[in-house]
């Protein structure tokens, strides 16, 4: 491991999403996006539904499109990866970052129609009178769906 | 002695039953394999969550207000309300699997405190209904196909009861695999979390001094809010999958025994059939010989 990277583990409830080195990680947190570089201080962040970005060495991105690979004076040749992430926590310690989230998906795994339907359903539900629990469930569903749709529209650009 | 036609029919019907039990055996062994794979996929996440949680608990400043840190230890054992999530199967024909879980659940009733049962699986619901033990009627979950959304939904219910102080303790009664073939019924506490109980004990002993500090953003309480619910739903999911594996395993063993018994019965019947047939032929020959002698 060089001095510029840290080891990143992204675990979702349904399996291991990514495990390997990373140069830079941007996470959607409860109060805005947070970026992490190597040797960040030990910290725990609450992660919220949204789009996560992380920069990994080109060697890690096997069989993927690496034409967008970039290098600057601090960081060797690397590519940005984007994924949609659900609520969870990120725990940074000893130059190692563990992201534990409910869900994690690559943008091309998202079913746009399903996400749109889910958004509509959640909006409809929130307009009705609900118990606190149902309200929170709908709110989370809405945030998940919005994050997915946003990830897709970014990809199309 | 029964006649040939009857024995033949009996053999036929036993063989039909054997076909069914054999099919059930194969289905359950297949489902067992799938369930084990599912469990293996989610395990890294839940181990890491658990680990992170215990790490966070050690660093949380004293005096942090969060509902999940409550242990309600001030309430006397007789007044405590306990919720039990009982995981049974949707179907019978699984040996002693359902019975073991339900017997353990029922044995909790004499303990101090008031019990509330939340039953997963149709067999368990029927059992409690027949015995007149009240259960939560809204709690309609099937034991087939344990999924993460299902576990999340059970967890959010239990957490809500806990947050609103309707329950002081929540347990889950389930069956776990013990080695490759044996199963074991277990009771695990879901809430209050083992970590928060430990923390309270430690804090009491050490005068509330915590070693190094860990920065938590936006606040320790917000971090807890994000990590405790998945932890609980993870525990529930694990228990559901373990139970599902155990149910399939018990059914597999029961069906294997049924197959063996059916083979045994068919063998016996075949022997009786052959003997009866032989006796009948002998009888006929004797009659023919006897008849021809008389004429000659």
Coordinates of C-alpha atoms in Angstrom, one line a residue:
Chain A
X1 CA 0.0 0.0 0.0
X2 CA 1.4 3.4 -0.9
X3 CA 1.0 6.4 1.3
X4 CA -1.8 7.9 -0.7
X5 CA -4.5 5.2 -0.3
X6 CA -6.4 3.5 2.5
X7 CA -8.3 0.2 2.5
X8 CA -12.0 0.5 2.0
X9 CA -14.6 -2.1 2.8
X10 CA -18.2 -1.5 1.7
X11 CA -20.6 -4.0 3.2
X12 CA -24.3 -4.1 2.3
X13 CA -26.8 -6.3 4.0
X14 CA -27.0 -8.6 1.0
X15 CA -23.3 -9.0 0.5
X16 CA -19.8 -7.5 0.2
X17 CA -20.0 -4.6 -2.2
X18 CA -16.4 -3.5 -2.5
X19 CA -13.2 -4.5 -0.8
X20 CA -9.9 -3.0 -1.8
X21 CA -7.7 0.1 -1.9
X22 CA -9.1 3.6 -2.3
X23 CA -7.6 7.1 -2.7
X24 CA -10.6 9.3 -2.0
X25 CA -14.1 8.6 -0.8
X26 CA -17.1 10.9 -0.8
X27 CA -20.0 9.9 1.3
X28 CA -23.5 11.4 1.7
X29 CA -23.8 12.1 5.4
X30 CA -26.8 13.4 7.4
X31 CA -25.6 17.0 7.1
X32 CA -24.0 17.0 3.7
X33 CA -21.3 15.2 1.8
X34 CA -18.0 14.3 3.4
X35 CA -14.8 13.4 1.7
X36 CA -12.1 11.2 3.1
X37 CA -8.5 10.9 2.1
X38 CA -5.8 8.5 3.4
X39 CA -4.9 8.9 7.1
X40 CA -8.1 10.6 8.1
X41 CA -8.5 10.9 11.8
X42 CA -10.5 8.2 13.6
X43 CA -14.1 9.0 13.2
X44 CA -17.6 7.6 12.8
X45 CA -20.1 9.2 10.5
X46 CA -23.8 8.6 10.1
X47 CA -24.4 7.9 6.4
X48 CA -27.7 8.9 4.7
X49 CA -29.3 7.6 1.5
X50 CA -27.5 9.1 -1.5
X51 CA -24.8 8.9 -4.0
X52 CA -21.4 7.7 -2.9
X53 CA -18.2 8.3 -4.9
X54 CA -14.8 6.7 -4.5
X55 CA -11.6 6.8 -6.4
X56 CA -9.8 3.5 -6.9
X57 CA -6.6 2.5 -8.7
X58 CA -7.0 1.5 -12.4
X59 CA -5.8 -2.0 -11.6
X60 CA -8.8 -2.6 -9.4
X61 CA -11.3 -1.7 -12.1
X62 CA -10.9 -4.9 -14.0
X63 CA -12.7 -5.1 -17.3
X64 CA -14.3 -1.8 -16.8
X65 CA -14.1 1.4 -18.8
X66 CA -10.9 3.1 -17.7
X67 CA -10.8 5.8 -20.4
X68 CA -11.9 8.3 -17.8
X69 CA -8.9 7.5 -15.6
X70 CA -7.1 10.5 -14.2
X71 CA -3.9 11.2 -12.3
X72 CA -2.8 14.3 -10.5
X73 CA 0.3 15.2 -8.7
X74 CA -0.7 13.6 -5.5
X75 CA -2.7 10.6 -6.7
X76 CA -1.6 7.9 -9.2
X77 CA -3.8 6.9 -12.2
X78 CA -7.2 6.1 -10.8
X79 CA -10.9 6.0 -11.7
X80 CA -14.0 7.3 -10.0
X81 CA -16.7 4.9 -9.1
X82 CA -20.2 5.9 -8.2
X83 CA -22.7 3.9 -6.3
X84 CA -26.1 4.5 -4.6
X85 CA -25.9 3.8 -0.9
X86 CA -28.6 3.5 1.9
X87 CA -28.4 4.5 5.5
X88 CA -25.6 3.3 7.6
X89 CA -22.4 4.3 9.2
X90 CA -18.8 4.8 8.1
X91 CA -16.1 4.0 10.5
X92 CA -12.6 5.3 9.8
X93 CA -9.8 4.1 11.9
X94 CA -6.1 3.2 11.4
X95 CA -6.2 4.1 7.7
X96 CA -9.0 1.7 7.2
X97 CA -12.6 2.6 6.3
X98 CA -15.6 0.4 6.8
X99 CA -18.8 1.5 5.3
X100 CA -21.8 -0.4 6.6
X101 CA -25.0 0.3 4.8
X102 CA -28.4 -1.1 4.3
X103 CA -28.0 -1.2 0.5
X104 CA -25.4 -0.5 -2.0
X105 CA -25.8 -0.6 -5.8
X106 CA -24.0 0.3 -9.0
X107 CA -26.1 2.7 -11.1
X108 CA -26.6 0.1 -13.8
X109 CA -28.2 -2.3 -11.4
X110 CA -31.0 0.2 -10.7
X111 CA -34.4 -0.4 -12.2
X112 CA -35.5 3.1 -13.1
X113 CA -39.2 2.2 -13.3
X114 CA -39.2 0.5 -10.0
X115 CA -37.5 3.5 -8.4
X116 CA -40.1 5.9 -9.9
X117 CA -43.0 3.7 -8.8
X118 CA -41.5 3.5 -5.3
X119 CA -41.2 7.3 -5.2
X120 CA -44.8 7.8 -6.2
X121 CA -45.9 5.2 -3.7
X122 CA -44.0 6.9 -0.9
X123 CA -45.3 10.4 -1.8
X124 CA -48.8 9.1 -1.9
X125 CA -48.4 7.4 1.5
X126 CA -46.9 10.4 3.1
X127 CA -49.9 12.5 2.2
X128 CA -52.2 10.2 4.2
X129 CA -52.4 10.4 7.9
X130 CA -49.9 8.0 9.3
X131 CA -48.3 6.8 12.5
X132 CA -44.8 7.9 13.3
X133 CA -43.4 4.6 12.3
X134 CA -45.1 4.5 8.9
X135 CA -44.1 8.0 8.3
X136 CA -40.5 7.2 8.9
X137 CA -40.7 4.1 6.7
X138 CA -42.1 6.2 3.8
X139 CA -39.6 8.9 4.3
X140 CA -36.7 6.4 4.0
X141 CA -38.3 4.8 1.0
X142 CA -38.6 8.2 -0.6
X143 CA -35.0 9.0 0.1
X144 CA -33.8 5.7 -1.4
X145 CA -35.9 6.1 -4.5
X146 CA -34.7 9.7 -5.0
X147 CA -31.0 8.7 -4.7
X148 CA -31.5 6.0 -7.3
X149 CA -33.2 8.3 -9.8
X150 CA -30.5 10.9 -9.2
X151 CA -27.7 8.4 -9.9
X152 CA -29.4 7.4 -13.2
X153 CA -29.9 11.0 -14.4
X154 CA -26.2 11.7 -13.6
X155 CA -25.1 8.8 -15.7
X156 CA -27.1 9.9 -18.7
X157 CA -25.4 13.3 -18.8
Chain B
X1 CA -55.0 -63.9 5.0
X2 CA -55.7 -60.9 2.9
X3 CA -56.2 -61.5 -0.8
X4 CA -53.7 -60.6 -3.5
X5 CA -55.6 -57.6 -4.9
X6 CA -55.6 -55.9 -1.5
X7 CA -51.9 -56.4 -0.9
X8 CA -51.2 -55.1 -4.4
X9 CA -53.2 -52.0 -3.7
X10 CA -51.5 -51.5 -0.4
X11 CA -48.0 -51.7 -2.1
X12 CA -49.2 -49.2 -4.6
X13 CA -50.3 -46.7 -2.1
X14 CA -47.2 -47.0 0.0
X15 CA -45.1 -46.4 -3.1
X16 CA -47.2 -43.3 -3.9
X17 CA -46.5 -41.9 -0.4
X18 CA -42.9 -42.7 -0.8
X19 CA -42.8 -40.7 -3.9
X20 CA -44.2 -37.7 -2.1
X21 CA -41.8 -38.0 0.9
X22 CA -38.9 -38.4 -1.5
X23 CA -39.9 -35.2 -3.3
X24 CA -40.2 -33.3 -0.1
X25 CA -36.8 -34.6 0.9
X26 CA -35.3 -33.3 -2.2
X27 CA -37.1 -29.9 -2.0
X28 CA -35.9 -29.3 1.5
X29 CA -32.3 -30.3 0.8
X30 CA -32.3 -27.8 -2.0
X31 CA -33.9 -25.0 0.1
X32 CA -31.4 -25.7 2.8
X33 CA -28.5 -25.2 0.4
X34 CA -30.0 -21.9 -0.8
X35 CA -30.6 -20.6 2.7
X36 CA -27.0 -21.5 3.8
X37 CA -25.7 -19.5 0.9
X38 CA -27.9 -16.5 1.8
X39 CA -26.6 -16.6 5.3
X40 CA -23.0 -16.7 4.2
X41 CA -23.5 -13.7 2.0
X42 CA -24.9 -11.4 4.7
X43 CA -22.6 -12.5 7.5
X44 CA -19.7 -10.1 6.8
X45 CA -22.0 -7.1 7.1
X46 CA -23.5 -8.2 10.4
X47 CA -20.2 -9.1 11.9
X48 CA -18.8 -5.8 11.0
X49 CA -21.9 -3.9 12.3
X50 CA -21.7 -5.7 15.6
X51 CA -18.0 -5.0 15.9
X52 CA -18.4 -1.3 15.0
X53 CA -21.3 -1.0 17.5
X54 CA -19.3 -2.4 20.4
X55 CA -16.5 -0.1 19.4
X56 CA -18.8 2.9 19.4
X57 CA -20.4 2.0 22.7
X58 CA -17.0 2.0 24.3
X59 CA -16.4 5.6 23.1
X60 CA -19.7 7.2 23.6
X61 CA -19.5 10.0 26.1
X62 CA -21.3 9.5 29.4
X63 CA -24.6 11.3 29.6
X64 CA -25.5 10.8 25.9
X65 CA -29.2 10.7 25.5
X66 CA -30.4 8.0 23.2
X67 CA -33.4 5.7 23.5
X68 CA -31.3 2.7 22.6
X69 CA -29.1 3.2 25.5
X70 CA -32.0 2.7 27.9
X71 CA -31.8 -0.6 29.8
X72 CA -34.8 0.2 32.0
X73 CA -32.9 -1.5 34.8
X74 CA -34.9 0.5 37.4
X75 CA -38.0 -1.6 36.7
X76 CA -38.5 -4.6 39.0
X77 CA -38.5 -8.1 37.4
X78 CA -42.2 -8.6 38.3
X79 CA -43.3 -5.4 36.5
X80 CA -41.2 -5.9 33.3
X81 CA -43.0 -6.5 30.1
X82 CA -41.2 -8.9 27.8
X83 CA -41.8 -9.5 24.1
X84 CA -40.9 -12.8 22.6
X85 CA -40.5 -13.2 18.9
X86 CA -41.2 -16.9 18.4
X87 CA -40.0 -18.4 15.1
X88 CA -41.9 -21.5 14.0
X89 CA -42.5 -22.9 10.5
X90 CA -45.4 -22.5 8.2
X91 CA -45.9 -26.2 7.8
X92 CA -45.7 -29.4 9.9
X93 CA -44.0 -32.6 8.9
X94 CA -40.7 -31.5 10.2
X95 CA -40.1 -33.9 13.1
X96 CA -39.9 -32.2 16.5
X97 CA -38.8 -28.9 15.0
X98 CA -42.0 -26.9 15.7
X99 CA -42.7 -28.6 19.0
X100 CA -39.3 -27.8 20.5
X101 CA -39.6 -24.1 19.7
X102 CA -43.2 -23.8 21.0
X103 CA -42.5 -25.8 24.2
X104 CA -39.6 -23.5 25.0
X105 CA -41.8 -20.4 24.3
X106 CA -44.5 -21.8 26.6
X107 CA -42.1 -22.5 29.4
X108 CA -41.4 -18.7 29.6
X109 CA -44.9 -18.0 30.9
X110 CA -44.2 -18.8 34.6
X111 CA -41.2 -16.4 34.7
X112 CA -41.7 -13.1 36.5
X113 CA -43.1 -10.3 34.4
X114 CA -45.7 -10.2 31.7
X115 CA -45.0 -12.0 28.4
X116 CA -46.1 -10.9 25.0
X117 CA -45.8 -13.2 22.1
X118 CA -45.1 -12.3 18.5
X119 CA -45.3 -15.5 16.4
X120 CA -43.7 -16.0 13.0
X121 CA -45.0 -19.1 11.1
X122 CA -48.5 -20.5 10.8
X123 CA -47.9 -23.6 12.9
X124 CA -46.9 -21.5 15.9
X125 CA -49.9 -19.2 15.5
X126 CA -52.3 -22.2 15.4
X127 CA -50.7 -23.7 18.5
X128 CA -51.0 -20.5 20.6
X129 CA -54.6 -19.9 19.3
X130 CA -55.6 -23.5 20.3
X131 CA -54.1 -23.1 23.8
X132 CA -55.8 -19.7 24.3
X133 CA -52.6 -17.9 24.8
X134 CA -52.9 -14.3 23.5
X135 CA -50.6 -13.3 20.6
X136 CA -50.3 -10.2 18.6
X137 CA -52.8 -10.6 15.8
X138 CA -51.2 -8.0 13.5
X139 CA -48.0 -9.9 13.5
X140 CA -48.5 -11.9 10.3
X141 CA -45.2 -13.0 9.0
X142 CA -44.5 -16.2 7.1
X143 CA -41.4 -18.3 7.9
X144 CA -40.9 -19.2 4.3
X145 CA -38.3 -17.2 2.5
X146 CA -36.7 -15.1 5.1
X147 CA -35.7 -11.8 3.5
X148 CA -33.9 -8.7 4.7
X149 CA -37.0 -6.5 4.3
X150 CA -39.0 -9.0 6.4
X151 CA -36.4 -8.8 9.1
X152 CA -36.3 -5.0 8.9
X153 CA -40.1 -4.9 9.3
X154 CA -40.1 -7.1 12.3
X155 CA -37.2 -5.1 13.8
X156 CA -38.9 -1.8 13.3
X157 CA -42.0 -3.1 15.1
X158 CA -40.0 -4.3 18.0
X159 CA -37.9 -1.1 18.2
X160 CA -41.1 0.9 18.2
X161 CA -42.5 -1.0 21.1
X162 CA -39.1 -0.6 22.9
X163 CA -38.9 3.2 22.1
X164 CA -42.4 3.8 23.3
X165 CA -41.7 1.9 26.5
X166 CA -44.4 -0.7 25.8
X167 CA -41.8 -3.4 26.2
X168 CA -38.7 -3.4 28.4
X169 CA -37.1 -6.5 27.0
X170 CA -37.3 -8.2 23.7
X171 CA -36.2 -11.7 23.0
X172 CA -36.2 -14.0 20.1
X173 CA -36.8 -17.8 20.3
X174 CA -35.4 -19.7 17.3
X175 CA -33.7 -22.8 16.3
X176 CA -30.1 -22.8 15.3
X177 CA -28.0 -25.4 13.4
X178 CA -25.5 -27.1 15.6
X179 CA -23.0 -28.9 13.5
X180 CA -24.0 -30.4 10.2
X181 CA -27.2 -32.2 11.3
X182 CA -28.2 -31.4 14.9
X183 CA -30.4 -28.4 15.8
X184 CA -30.8 -26.5 19.0
X185 CA -33.5 -24.1 20.3
X186 CA -32.1 -20.8 21.6
X187 CA -33.3 -17.7 23.3
X188 CA -31.4 -14.5 22.5
X189 CA -32.0 -11.1 23.8
X190 CA -32.5 -8.5 21.1
X191 CA -33.2 -5.4 23.3
X192 CA -31.8 -3.8 25.4
X193 CA -28.6 -4.5 23.4
X194 CA -26.0 -6.5 25.2
X195 CA -23.6 -3.7 24.5
X196 CA -25.7 -1.1 26.3
X197 CA -26.0 -3.3 29.4
X198 CA -22.3 -3.9 29.5
X199 CA -21.7 -0.2 29.1
X200 CA -23.9 0.7 32.0
X201 CA -22.2 -1.9 34.2
X202 CA -18.8 -0.6 33.2
X203 CA -19.7 3.0 33.6
X204 CA -21.0 2.3 37.1
X205 CA -17.8 0.6 38.1
X206 CA -15.3 3.0 36.6
X207 CA -16.8 6.2 37.6
X208 CA -17.6 7.1 34.1
X209 CA -14.2 7.7 32.7
X210 CA -13.7 6.6 29.1
X211 CA -10.2 6.2 27.7
X212 CA -9.7 7.8 24.3
X213 CA -12.3 9.7 22.4
X214 CA -13.7 9.0 19.0
X215 CA -15.2 11.8 17.0
X216 CA -18.8 11.1 16.0
X217 CA -20.6 13.2 13.4
X218 CA -23.1 14.8 13.6
X219 CA -23.6 13.5 17.1
X220 CA -23.1 10.2 19.0
X221 CA -26.9 9.9 19.2
X222 CA -27.3 10.2 15.4
X223 CA -24.7 7.6 14.9
X224 CA -26.5 5.2 17.3
X225 CA -29.8 5.9 15.5
X226 CA -28.1 4.7 12.3
X227 CA -26.4 1.7 13.6
X228 CA -28.8 0.2 16.2
X229 CA -31.8 -0.6 13.9
X230 CA -29.7 -2.5 11.3
X231 CA -28.0 -4.4 14.1
X232 CA -31.3 -5.5 15.5
X233 CA -32.7 -6.4 12.1
X234 CA -29.4 -8.2 11.4
X235 CA -29.9 -10.3 14.6
X236 CA -33.5 -11.1 13.5
X237 CA -32.5 -11.9 10.0
X238 CA -29.8 -14.3 11.2
X239 CA -32.3 -16.0 13.5
X240 CA -34.9 -16.3 10.8
X241 CA -32.4 -17.8 8.4
X242 CA -31.0 -20.2 11.0
X243 CA -34.6 -21.3 11.8
X244 CA -35.3 -21.7 8.2
X245 CA -32.2 -23.9 7.8
X246 CA -33.1 -25.9 10.8
X247 CA -36.7 -26.4 9.6
X248 CA -35.5 -27.6 6.3
X249 CA -32.9 -29.8 8.0
X250 CA -35.5 -31.4 10.4
X251 CA -37.9 -31.9 7.5
X252 CA -35.1 -33.5 5.5
X253 CA -34.3 -35.9 8.3
X254 CA -38.0 -36.7 8.9
X255 CA -38.6 -37.4 5.2
X256 CA -35.5 -39.5 5.1
X257 CA -36.8 -41.6 7.9
X258 CA -40.2 -41.8 6.2
X259 CA -38.5 -43.0 3.0
X260 CA -36.7 -45.7 4.8
X261 CA -39.9 -46.9 6.6
X262 CA -41.8 -46.9 3.3
X263 CA -39.1 -49.1 1.7
X264 CA -39.3 -51.4 4.7
X265 CA -43.1 -51.7 4.5
X266 CA -43.0 -52.3 0.7
X267 CA -40.4 -55.1 1.3
X268 CA -42.6 -56.8 3.9
X269 CA -45.7 -56.4 1.8
X270 CA -43.9 -57.8 -1.3
X271 CA -42.9 -60.9 0.7
X272 CA -46.5 -61.4 2.0
X273 CA -47.7 -60.9 -1.6
X274 CA -45.3 -63.5 -2.9
X275 CA -46.1 -66.0 -0.2
X276 CA -49.9 -65.6 -0.7
X277 CA -49.4 -66.0 -4.4
X278 CA -47.3 -69.1 -3.9
X279 CA -49.9 -70.6 -1.5
X280 CA -52.7 -69.9 -4.0
X281 CA -50.7 -71.6 -6.9
X282 CA -50.0 -74.6 -4.7
X283 CA -53.6 -74.8 -3.8
X284 CA -54.6 -74.7 -7.4
X285 CA -52.1 -77.4 -8.4
X286 CA -53.3 -79.6 -5.5
X287 CA -56.8 -79.2 -6.7
X288 CA -55.9 -80.1 -10.3
X289 CA -53.9 -83.1 -9.2
X290 CA -56.7 -84.2 -6.8
X291 CA -59.3 -83.8 -9.5
X292 CA -57.4 -85.8 -12.1
X293 CA -56.7 -88.6 -9.6
X294 CA -60.4 -88.9 -8.9
X295 CA -61.2 -89.3 -12.5
X296 CA -58.3 -91.7 -13.2

